Short mmCIF file of C-alpha atoms and ligand atoms in Angstrom, two decimals:
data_model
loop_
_atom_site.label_atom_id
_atom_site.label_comp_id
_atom_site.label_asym_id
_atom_site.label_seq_id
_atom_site.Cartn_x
_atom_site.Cartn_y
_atom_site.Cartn_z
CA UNK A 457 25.83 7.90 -8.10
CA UNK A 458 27.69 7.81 -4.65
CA UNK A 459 26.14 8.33 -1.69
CA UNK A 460 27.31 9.47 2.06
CA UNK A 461 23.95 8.05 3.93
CA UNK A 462 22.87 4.99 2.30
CA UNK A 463 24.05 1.92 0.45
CA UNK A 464 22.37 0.91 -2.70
CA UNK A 465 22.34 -2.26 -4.50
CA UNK A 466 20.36 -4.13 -8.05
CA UNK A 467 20.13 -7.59 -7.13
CA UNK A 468 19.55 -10.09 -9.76
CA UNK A 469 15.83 -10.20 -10.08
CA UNK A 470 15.81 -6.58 -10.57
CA UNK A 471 15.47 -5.37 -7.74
CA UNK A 472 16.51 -2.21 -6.19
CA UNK A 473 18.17 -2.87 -1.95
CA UNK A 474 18.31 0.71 -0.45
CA UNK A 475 19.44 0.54 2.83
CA UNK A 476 20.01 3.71 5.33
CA UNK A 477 23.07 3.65 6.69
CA UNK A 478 23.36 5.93 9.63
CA UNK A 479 24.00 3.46 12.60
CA UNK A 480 25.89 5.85 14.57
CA UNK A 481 22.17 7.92 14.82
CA UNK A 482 20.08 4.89 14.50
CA UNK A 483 19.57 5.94 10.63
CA UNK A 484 17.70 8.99 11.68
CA UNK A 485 16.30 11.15 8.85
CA UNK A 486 18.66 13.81 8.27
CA UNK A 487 18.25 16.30 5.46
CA UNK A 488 21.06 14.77 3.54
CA UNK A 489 19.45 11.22 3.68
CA UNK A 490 16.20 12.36 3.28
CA UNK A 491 17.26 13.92 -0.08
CA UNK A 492 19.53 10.92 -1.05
CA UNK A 493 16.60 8.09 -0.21
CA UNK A 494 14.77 10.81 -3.01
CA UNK A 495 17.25 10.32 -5.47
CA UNK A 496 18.14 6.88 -4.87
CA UNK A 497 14.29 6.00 -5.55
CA UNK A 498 13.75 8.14 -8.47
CA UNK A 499 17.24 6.71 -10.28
CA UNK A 500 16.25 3.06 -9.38
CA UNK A 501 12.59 3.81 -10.83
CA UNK A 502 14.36 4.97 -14.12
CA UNK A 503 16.35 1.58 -13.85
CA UNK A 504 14.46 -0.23 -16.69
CA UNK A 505 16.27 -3.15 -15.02
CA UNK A 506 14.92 -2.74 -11.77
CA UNK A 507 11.30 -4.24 -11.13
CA UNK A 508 10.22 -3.63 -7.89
CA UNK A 509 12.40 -1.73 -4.59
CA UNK A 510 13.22 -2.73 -0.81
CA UNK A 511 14.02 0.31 1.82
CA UNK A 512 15.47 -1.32 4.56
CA UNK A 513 17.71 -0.04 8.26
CA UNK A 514 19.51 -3.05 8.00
CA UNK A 515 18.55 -5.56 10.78
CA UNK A 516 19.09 -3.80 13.96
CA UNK A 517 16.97 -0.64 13.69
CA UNK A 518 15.00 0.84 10.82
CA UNK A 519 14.64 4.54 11.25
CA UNK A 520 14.51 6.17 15.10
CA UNK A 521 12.84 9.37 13.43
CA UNK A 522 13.86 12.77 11.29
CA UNK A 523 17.14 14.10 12.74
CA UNK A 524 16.41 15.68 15.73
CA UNK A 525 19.86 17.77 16.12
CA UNK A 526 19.03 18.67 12.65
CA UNK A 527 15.46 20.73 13.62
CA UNK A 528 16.51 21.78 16.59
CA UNK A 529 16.86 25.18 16.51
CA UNK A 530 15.22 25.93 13.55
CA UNK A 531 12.08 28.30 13.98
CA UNK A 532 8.55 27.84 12.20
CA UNK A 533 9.41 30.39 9.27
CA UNK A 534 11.79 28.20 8.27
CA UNK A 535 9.92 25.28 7.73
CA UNK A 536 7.15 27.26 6.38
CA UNK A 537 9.16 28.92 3.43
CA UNK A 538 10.59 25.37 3.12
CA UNK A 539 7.75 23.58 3.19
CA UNK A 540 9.52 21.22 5.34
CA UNK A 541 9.54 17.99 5.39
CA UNK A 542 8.53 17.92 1.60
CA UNK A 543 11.27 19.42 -0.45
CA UNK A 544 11.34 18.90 -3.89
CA UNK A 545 13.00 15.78 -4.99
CA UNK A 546 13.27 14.50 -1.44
CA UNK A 547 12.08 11.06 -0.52
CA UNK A 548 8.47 11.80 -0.15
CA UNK A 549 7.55 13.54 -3.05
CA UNK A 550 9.80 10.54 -4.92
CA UNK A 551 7.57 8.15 -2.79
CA UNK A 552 4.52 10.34 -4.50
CA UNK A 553 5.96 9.33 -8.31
CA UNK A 554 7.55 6.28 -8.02
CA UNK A 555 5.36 3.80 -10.16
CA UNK A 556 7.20 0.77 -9.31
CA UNK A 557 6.20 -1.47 -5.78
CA UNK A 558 8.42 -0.25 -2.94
CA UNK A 559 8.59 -2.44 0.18
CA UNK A 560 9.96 -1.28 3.95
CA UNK A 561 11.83 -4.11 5.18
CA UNK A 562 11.62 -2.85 9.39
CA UNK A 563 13.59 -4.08 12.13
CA UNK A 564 14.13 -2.45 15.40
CA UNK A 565 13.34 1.16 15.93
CA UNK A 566 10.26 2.81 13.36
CA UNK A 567 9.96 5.97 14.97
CA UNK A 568 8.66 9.11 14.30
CA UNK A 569 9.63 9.81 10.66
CA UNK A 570 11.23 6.49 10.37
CA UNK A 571 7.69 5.05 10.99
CA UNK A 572 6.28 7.68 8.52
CA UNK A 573 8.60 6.32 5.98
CA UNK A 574 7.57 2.95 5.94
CA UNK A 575 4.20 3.94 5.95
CA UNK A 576 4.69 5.40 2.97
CA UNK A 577 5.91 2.86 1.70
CA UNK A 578 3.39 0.60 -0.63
CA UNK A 579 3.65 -2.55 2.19
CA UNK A 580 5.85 -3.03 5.53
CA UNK A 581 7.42 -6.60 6.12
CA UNK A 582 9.01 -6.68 9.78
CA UNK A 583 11.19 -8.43 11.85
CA UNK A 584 10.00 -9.72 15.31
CA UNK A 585 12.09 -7.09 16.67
CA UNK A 586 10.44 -4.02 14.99
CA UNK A 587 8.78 -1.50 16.98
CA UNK A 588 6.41 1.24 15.48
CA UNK A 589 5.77 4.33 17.13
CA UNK A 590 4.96 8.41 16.66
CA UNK A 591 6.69 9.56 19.91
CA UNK A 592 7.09 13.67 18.32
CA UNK A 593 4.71 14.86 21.10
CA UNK A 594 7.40 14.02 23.77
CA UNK A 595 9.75 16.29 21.91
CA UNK A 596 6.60 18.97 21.85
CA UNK A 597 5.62 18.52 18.07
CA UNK A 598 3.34 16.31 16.07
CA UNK A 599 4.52 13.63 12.86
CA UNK A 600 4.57 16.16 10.21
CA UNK A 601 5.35 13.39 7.23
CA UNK A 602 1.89 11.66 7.05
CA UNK A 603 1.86 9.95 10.74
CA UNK A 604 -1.07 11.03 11.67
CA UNK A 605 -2.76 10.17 8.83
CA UNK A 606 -1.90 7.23 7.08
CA UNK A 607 -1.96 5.37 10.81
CA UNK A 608 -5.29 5.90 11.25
CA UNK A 609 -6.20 4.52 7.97
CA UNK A 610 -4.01 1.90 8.26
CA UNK A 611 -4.88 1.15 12.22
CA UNK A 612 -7.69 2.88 12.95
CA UNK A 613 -8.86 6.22 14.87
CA UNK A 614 -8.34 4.17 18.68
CA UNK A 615 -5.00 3.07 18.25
CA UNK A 616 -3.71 5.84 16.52
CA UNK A 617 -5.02 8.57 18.58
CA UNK A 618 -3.04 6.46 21.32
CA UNK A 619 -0.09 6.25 19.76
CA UNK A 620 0.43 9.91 18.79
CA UNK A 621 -1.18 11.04 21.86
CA UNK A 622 1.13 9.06 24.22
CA UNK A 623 4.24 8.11 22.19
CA UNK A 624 3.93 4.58 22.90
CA UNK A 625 5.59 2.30 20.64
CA UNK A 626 3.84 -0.60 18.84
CA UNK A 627 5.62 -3.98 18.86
CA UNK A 628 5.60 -5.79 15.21
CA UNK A 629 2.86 -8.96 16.88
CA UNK A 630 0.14 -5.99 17.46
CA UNK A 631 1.45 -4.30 14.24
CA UNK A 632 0.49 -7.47 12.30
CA UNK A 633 -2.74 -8.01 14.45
CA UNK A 634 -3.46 -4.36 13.58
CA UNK A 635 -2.77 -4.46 9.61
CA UNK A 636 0.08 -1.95 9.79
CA UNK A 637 2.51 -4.40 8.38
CA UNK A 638 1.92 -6.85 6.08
CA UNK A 639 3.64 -10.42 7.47
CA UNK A 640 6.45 -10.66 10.62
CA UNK A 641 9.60 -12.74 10.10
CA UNK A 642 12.64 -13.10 12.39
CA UNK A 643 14.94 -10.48 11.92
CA UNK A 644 18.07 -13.04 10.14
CA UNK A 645 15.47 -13.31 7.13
CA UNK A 646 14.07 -9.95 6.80
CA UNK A 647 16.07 -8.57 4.34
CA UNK A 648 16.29 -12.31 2.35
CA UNK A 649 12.60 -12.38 2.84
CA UNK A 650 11.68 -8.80 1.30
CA UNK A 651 14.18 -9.28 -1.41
CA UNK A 652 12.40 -12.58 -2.87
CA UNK A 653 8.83 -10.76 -2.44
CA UNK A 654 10.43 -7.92 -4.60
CA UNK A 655 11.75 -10.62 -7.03
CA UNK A 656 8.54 -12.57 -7.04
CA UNK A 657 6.79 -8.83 -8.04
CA UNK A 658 9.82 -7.81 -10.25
CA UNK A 659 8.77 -11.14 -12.65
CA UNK A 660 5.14 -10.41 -13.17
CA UNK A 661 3.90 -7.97 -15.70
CA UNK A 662 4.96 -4.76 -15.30
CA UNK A 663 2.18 -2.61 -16.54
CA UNK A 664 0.51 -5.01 -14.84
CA UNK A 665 1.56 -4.56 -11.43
CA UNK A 666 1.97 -0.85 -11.72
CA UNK A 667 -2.13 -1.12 -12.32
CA UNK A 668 -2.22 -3.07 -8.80
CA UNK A 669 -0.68 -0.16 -7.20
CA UNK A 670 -2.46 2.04 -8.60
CA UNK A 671 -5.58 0.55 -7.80
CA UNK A 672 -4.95 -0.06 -4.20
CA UNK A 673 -3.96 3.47 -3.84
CA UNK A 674 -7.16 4.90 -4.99
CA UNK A 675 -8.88 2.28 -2.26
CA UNK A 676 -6.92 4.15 0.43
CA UNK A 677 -7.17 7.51 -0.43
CA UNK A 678 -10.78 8.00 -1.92
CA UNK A 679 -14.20 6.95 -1.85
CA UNK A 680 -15.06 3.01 -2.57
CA UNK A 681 -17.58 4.03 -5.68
CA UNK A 682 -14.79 6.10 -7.27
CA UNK A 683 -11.90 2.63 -6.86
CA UNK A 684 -14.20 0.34 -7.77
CA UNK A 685 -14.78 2.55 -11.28
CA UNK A 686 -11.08 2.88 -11.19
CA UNK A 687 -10.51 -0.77 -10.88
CA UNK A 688 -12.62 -1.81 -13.46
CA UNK A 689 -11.62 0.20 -15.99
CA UNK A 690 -7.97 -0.68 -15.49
CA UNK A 691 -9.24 -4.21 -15.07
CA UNK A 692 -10.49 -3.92 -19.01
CA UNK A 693 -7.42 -1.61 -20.22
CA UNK A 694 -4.94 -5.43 -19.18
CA UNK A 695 -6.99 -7.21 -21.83
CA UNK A 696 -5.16 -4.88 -24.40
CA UNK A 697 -1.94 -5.93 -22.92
CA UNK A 698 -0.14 -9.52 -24.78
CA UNK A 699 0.63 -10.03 -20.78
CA UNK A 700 -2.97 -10.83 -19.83
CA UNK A 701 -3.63 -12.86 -23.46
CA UNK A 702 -0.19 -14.97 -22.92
CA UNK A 703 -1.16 -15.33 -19.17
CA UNK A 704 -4.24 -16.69 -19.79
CA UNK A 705 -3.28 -18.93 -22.39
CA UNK A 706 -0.29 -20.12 -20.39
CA UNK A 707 -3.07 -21.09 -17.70
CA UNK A 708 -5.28 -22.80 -20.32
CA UNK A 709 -2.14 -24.87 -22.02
CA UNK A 710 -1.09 -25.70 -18.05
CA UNK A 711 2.75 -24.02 -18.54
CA UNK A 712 3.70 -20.77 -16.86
CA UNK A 713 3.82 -17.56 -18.62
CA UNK A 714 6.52 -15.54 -20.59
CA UNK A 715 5.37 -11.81 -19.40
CA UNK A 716 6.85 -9.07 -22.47
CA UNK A 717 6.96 -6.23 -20.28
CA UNK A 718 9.08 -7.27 -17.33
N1 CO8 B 1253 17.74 12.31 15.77
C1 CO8 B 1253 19.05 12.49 15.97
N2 CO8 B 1253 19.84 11.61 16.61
C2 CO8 B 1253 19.26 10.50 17.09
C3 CO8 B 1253 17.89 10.24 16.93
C4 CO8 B 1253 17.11 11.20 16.21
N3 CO8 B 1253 15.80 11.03 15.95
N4 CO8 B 1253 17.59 9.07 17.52
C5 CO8 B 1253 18.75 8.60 18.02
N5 CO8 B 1253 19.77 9.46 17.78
C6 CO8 B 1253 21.16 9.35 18.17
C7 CO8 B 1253 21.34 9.65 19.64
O1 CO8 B 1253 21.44 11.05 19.87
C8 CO8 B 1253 22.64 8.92 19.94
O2 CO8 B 1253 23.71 9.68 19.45
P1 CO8 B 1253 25.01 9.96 20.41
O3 CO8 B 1253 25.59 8.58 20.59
O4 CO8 B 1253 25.83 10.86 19.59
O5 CO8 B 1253 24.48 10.52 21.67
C9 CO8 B 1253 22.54 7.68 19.04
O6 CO8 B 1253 21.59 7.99 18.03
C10 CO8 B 1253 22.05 6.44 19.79
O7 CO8 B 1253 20.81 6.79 20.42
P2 CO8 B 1253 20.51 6.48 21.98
O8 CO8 B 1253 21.77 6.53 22.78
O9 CO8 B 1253 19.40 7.38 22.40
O10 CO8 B 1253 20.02 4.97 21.85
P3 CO8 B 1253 19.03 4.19 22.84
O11 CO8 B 1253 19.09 2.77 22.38
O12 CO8 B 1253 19.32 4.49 24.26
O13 CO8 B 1253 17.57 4.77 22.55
C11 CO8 B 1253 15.78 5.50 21.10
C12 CO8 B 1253 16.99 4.54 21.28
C13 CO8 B 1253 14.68 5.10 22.09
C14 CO8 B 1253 15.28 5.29 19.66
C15 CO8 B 1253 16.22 6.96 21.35
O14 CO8 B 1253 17.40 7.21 20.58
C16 CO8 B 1253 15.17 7.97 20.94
O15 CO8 B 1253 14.21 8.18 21.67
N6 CO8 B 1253 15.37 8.64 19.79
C17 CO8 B 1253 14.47 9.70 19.32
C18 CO8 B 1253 13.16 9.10 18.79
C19 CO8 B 1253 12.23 10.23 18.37
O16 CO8 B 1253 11.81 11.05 19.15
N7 CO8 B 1253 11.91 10.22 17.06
C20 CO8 B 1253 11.00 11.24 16.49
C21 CO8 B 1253 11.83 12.38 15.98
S1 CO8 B 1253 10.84 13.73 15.45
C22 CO8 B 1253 10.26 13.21 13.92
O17 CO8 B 1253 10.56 12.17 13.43
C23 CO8 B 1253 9.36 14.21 13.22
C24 CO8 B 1253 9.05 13.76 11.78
C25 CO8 B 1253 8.89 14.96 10.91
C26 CO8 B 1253 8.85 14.63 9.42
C27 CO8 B 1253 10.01 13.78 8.88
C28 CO8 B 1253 11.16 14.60 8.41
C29 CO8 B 1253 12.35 13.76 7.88
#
């Protein structure tokens, strides 16, 4: 499928390099991308090639934010019959199905829905050069994509309130420090660097890893008794998998494993 907002790519490894391409408005999150990045992700999670996916700006600037030129104008009945920003097949509700890992590759500019986006993403890797940040209430509005919440469980009530209360941004040191993103790298081996953690992933066991994310995702949306029933039963359910017997023979006969279901 061609598409006007975005470049997509299957590397060897299989695995699936989105990258927004909007430079001329720092990739901002017009309707058009938003519904492309939706079908981009749901045809590379159909891609029985395809193993695990990057989202990346490129490494200038991620994403500075839904398209403002687009909403302006537009008056709360419309987003309410549209239940903007979630339409259906759009990027978040794909982000809602996809089964496979998905990794935000952020340099420059996360802002607004650009930072809600790699939030919802399953882990952020960023250059030194990112900068995180919920600045709607300058424009008068609020993060309407998840911003609100999934920064406070990802950096707590303090430095969210802060951050959507002010605007300020969030350089990608304190974003580390703070847990938002997973590991910082200068910005010449982001996209190298989240493209070899999506082959790494892309090479284990697939039912496997879909379990993972799974898992994790009941951690950080429910209650610990109800994950840690969760985990175990889907830690029981791999030992009727021939990935978890040949992995643990491999480790017993000191060779590496052949996973089936890659
Ligand atoms: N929307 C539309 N156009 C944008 C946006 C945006 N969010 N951000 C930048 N642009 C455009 C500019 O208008 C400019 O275009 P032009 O050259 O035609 O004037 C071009 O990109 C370059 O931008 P600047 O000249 O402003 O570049 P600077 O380097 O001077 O500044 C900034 C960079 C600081 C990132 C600045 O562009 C900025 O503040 N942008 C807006 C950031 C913002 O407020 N983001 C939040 C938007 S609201 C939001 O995300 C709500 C989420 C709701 C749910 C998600 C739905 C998809």
């Amino acid at each position: 499928m061609a598409y006007e907002t975005l470049l997509v790519d299957v590397r060897p490894g299989g695995v699936g390099l989105i990258t927004l391409n909007r430079p001329q408005a720092l990739n901002a999150l017009s309707a058009q991308l938003v519904r492309e990045l939706g079908a981009a992700l749901l045809a590379l999670e159909a891609d029985a090639d395809v193993g695990a996916i990057v989202i990346t700006g490129g490494t200038r600037v991620f994403a500075a934010g839904a398209d403002i030129k687009d909403m302006e104008g537009k008056a709360y009945v419309d987003l309410f019959l549209a239940d903007f920003p979630h339409v259906r097949g759009d990027v978040w509700t794909a982000l809602d199905v996809v089964r496979k890992p998905v990794i935000a590759a952020v340099a420059g500019f996360a802002l607004g829905g650009g930072c809600e986006l790699a939030m919802a993403c399953d882990f952020i890797l960023a250059a030194d050069t990112a900068k995180f940040g919920q600045p709607e209430i300058a424009i008068g509005t609020l993060p309407g994509a998840g911003g609100t919440q999934r920064l406070t469980r990802l950096v707590g009530k303090s430095k969210a309130m802060e951050m959507c209360l002010t605007g300020r941004t969030m350089d990608a040191r304190e974003a580390e420090r703070s847990g938002l993103v997973s590991r910082v790298v200068v910005p010449e081996l982001l996209i190298e660097e989240a493209v070899s953690t999506a082959t790494k992933i892309a090479a284990l066991s697939r039912p496997v890893v879909w379990a993972v994310k799974e898992a994790v995702n009941v951690a950080y949306e429910g209650s610990l008794a109800e994950g840690r029933r969760f985990e175990r039963r889907a830690f029981e359910a791999t030992f009727a998998l021939q990935d978890c017997v040949e992995g643990m023979q491999a480790f017993v006969d000191k060779r590496k494993p052949v996973f089936r279901h890659r």
